[in-house]
Coordinates of C-alpha atoms in Angstrom, one line a residue:
M288 CA 138.0 65.6 10.2
S289 CA 139.8 68.8 10.1
M290 CA 143.0 69.5 12.0
T291 CA 141.1 72.0 14.2
E292 CA 138.8 69.4 15.7
P293 CA 139.9 68.3 19.2
L294 CA 140.3 64.6 18.3
W295 CA 141.8 65.0 14.8
G296 CA 144.5 62.3 15.3
L297 CA 142.0 59.6 16.2
P298 CA 140.3 57.6 13.5
N299 CA 136.9 58.9 12.4
P300 CA 134.3 56.5 13.8
E301 CA 132.1 57.1 10.7
T302 CA 134.7 56.2 8.1
H303 CA 136.8 53.8 10.2
A304 CA 134.3 52.1 12.4
E305 CA 136.6 49.0 12.7
F306 CA 138.8 50.9 15.1
Y307 CA 136.0 51.1 17.7
E308 CA 134.1 47.9 16.9
D309 CA 133.4 45.9 20.1
V310 CA 135.8 48.1 22.1
A311 CA 133.3 48.6 25.0
A312 CA 133.0 44.8 25.5
K313 CA 136.7 44.3 25.1
R314 CA 137.4 46.9 27.7
F315 CA 135.1 45.2 30.2
F316 CA 136.8 41.8 29.7
A317 CA 140.3 43.5 29.8
W318 CA 139.2 45.1 33.1
L319 CA 138.3 41.7 34.5
V320 CA 141.6 40.2 33.5
D321 CA 143.5 43.2 35.0
M322 CA 141.6 43.0 38.3
V323 CA 142.6 39.3 38.6
F324 CA 146.2 40.3 38.0
I325 CA 146.0 43.1 40.5
G326 CA 144.4 40.8 43.0
L327 CA 147.2 38.2 42.6
I328 CA 149.9 40.8 42.9
T329 CA 148.3 42.2 46.0
A330 CA 148.0 38.7 47.5
L331 CA 151.6 38.1 46.8
A332 CA 152.5 41.4 48.4
V333 CA 150.5 40.5 51.5
V334 CA 152.4 37.2 51.8
L335 CA 155.8 38.9 51.2
T336 CA 155.0 41.4 54.0
A337 CA 154.4 38.5 56.5
F338 CA 150.7 39.4 56.3
T339 CA 151.2 42.9 57.7
G340 CA 149.9 44.2 54.4
L341 CA 146.4 43.2 55.6
F342 CA 146.4 46.1 58.0
F343 CA 146.5 48.5 55.1
L344 CA 144.9 46.4 52.4
P345 CA 142.8 49.1 50.6
F346 CA 145.9 51.3 50.3
L347 CA 148.0 48.3 49.1
V348 CA 145.4 47.5 46.4
L349 CA 145.4 51.2 45.4
C350 CA 149.2 51.3 45.1
V351 CA 149.4 48.0 43.2
S352 CA 146.7 49.1 40.8
L353 CA 148.3 52.5 40.2
I354 CA 151.7 51.0 39.5
Y355 CA 150.4 48.1 37.5
R356 CA 148.3 50.3 35.2
T357 CA 150.8 53.2 34.9
V358 CA 153.8 50.9 34.1
S359 CA 151.9 48.7 31.7
I360 CA 150.2 51.5 29.9
S361 CA 153.3 53.6 29.6
R362 CA 155.2 50.6 28.1
H363 CA 152.6 49.2 25.7
S364 CA 149.8 51.8 25.7
A365 CA 147.7 49.0 27.1
T366 CA 147.4 46.9 30.2
P367 CA 148.0 43.2 30.0
G368 CA 144.2 42.7 29.9
M369 CA 143.9 45.2 27.0
R370 CA 146.7 43.5 25.1
L371 CA 144.9 40.2 25.5
M372 CA 141.8 41.8 24.1
S373 CA 143.8 43.4 21.2
I374 CA 143.0 47.0 22.2
E375 CA 145.3 49.9 23.1
F376 CA 145.0 53.6 24.1
R377 CA 145.8 56.4 21.8
T378 CA 146.0 60.2 22.5
H379 CA 144.0 62.8 20.7
R380 CA 147.0 63.0 18.2
G381 CA 146.7 59.2 17.5
E382 CA 149.9 58.5 19.4
K383 CA 150.6 55.8 22.0
F384 CA 150.7 56.9 25.6
D385 CA 153.9 58.1 27.2
T386 CA 154.6 57.8 30.9
A387 CA 153.0 61.1 31.8
M388 CA 149.8 60.4 29.9
A389 CA 149.7 56.8 31.4
L390 CA 149.9 58.3 34.9
L391 CA 147.4 61.0 34.2
H392 CA 144.9 58.5 32.7
T393 CA 145.5 56.1 35.6
V394 CA 144.9 58.8 38.2
A395 CA 141.8 60.1 36.5
Y396 CA 140.5 56.5 36.1
T397 CA 141.1 55.8 39.8
I398 CA 139.3 58.9 40.8
S399 CA 136.3 58.1 38.5
V400 CA 136.0 54.5 39.8
S401 CA 136.1 55.7 43.4
M402 CA 132.7 57.3 43.0
V403 CA 129.5 55.7 41.7
L404 CA 128.1 58.5 39.5
P405 CA 131.3 59.1 37.4
Q406 CA 131.6 55.3 36.9
V407 CA 128.0 55.0 35.8
I408 CA 128.5 57.9 33.4
S409 CA 131.7 56.4 32.1
I410 CA 130.0 53.1 31.4
I411 CA 127.1 54.8 29.6
L412 CA 129.6 56.8 27.5
M413 CA 131.6 53.7 26.6
M414 CA 128.4 52.0 25.3
T415 CA 126.9 55.0 23.5
S416 CA 129.7 57.4 22.3
S417 CA 130.9 57.0 18.7
R418 CA 134.5 56.4 19.8
R419 CA 133.5 54.2 22.8
Q420 CA 135.2 56.7 25.2
G421 CA 134.7 56.6 28.9
L422 CA 134.6 59.7 31.1
T423 CA 138.3 59.7 31.6
D424 CA 138.9 59.4 27.9
M425 CA 136.5 62.2 27.1
F426 CA 138.2 64.4 29.6
L427 CA 141.7 63.7 28.3
G428 CA 140.8 63.3 24.6
T429 CA 142.0 59.7 24.4
A430 CA 140.4 56.6 23.1
A431 CA 140.9 52.8 23.2
V432 CA 141.1 51.4 19.7
N433 CA 141.3 47.9 18.2
K434 CA 145.0 47.0 17.8
A435 CA 144.3 44.9 14.7
A436 CA 143.1 48.0 12.9
R437 CA 146.3 50.1 12.3
F438 CA 146.6 53.8 11.7

């Protein structure tokens, strides 16, 4: 890949397919793990608020999810579920996410999962694109890669 191509820092899927192997399935299982953690943290928050958190439960889940994803991705370029599945996010330059990129990715992800059509498009893209990128990844020029395969 030449330096003028938009994703020049990410591994080429034709010459380094190991970076993207099984990433779509790993992302799904990582998402399941993360949803369990978010659910447990939200349940704890409800208990700690003497159950008043139930009155604004959707907002509480949204806040817990945003904080959980942004903090974990900014620290490790991956959520705990992603780390368990040995995948991590990389920018179009091949770098790990910083806090700003983690927040941007999390907000874009949250917007895409709040509507059916963008989520369906994202799933299709993850299963069919060469870098296994979802809609948010395509928009930001990022990708999830196998952690075992190093740059």
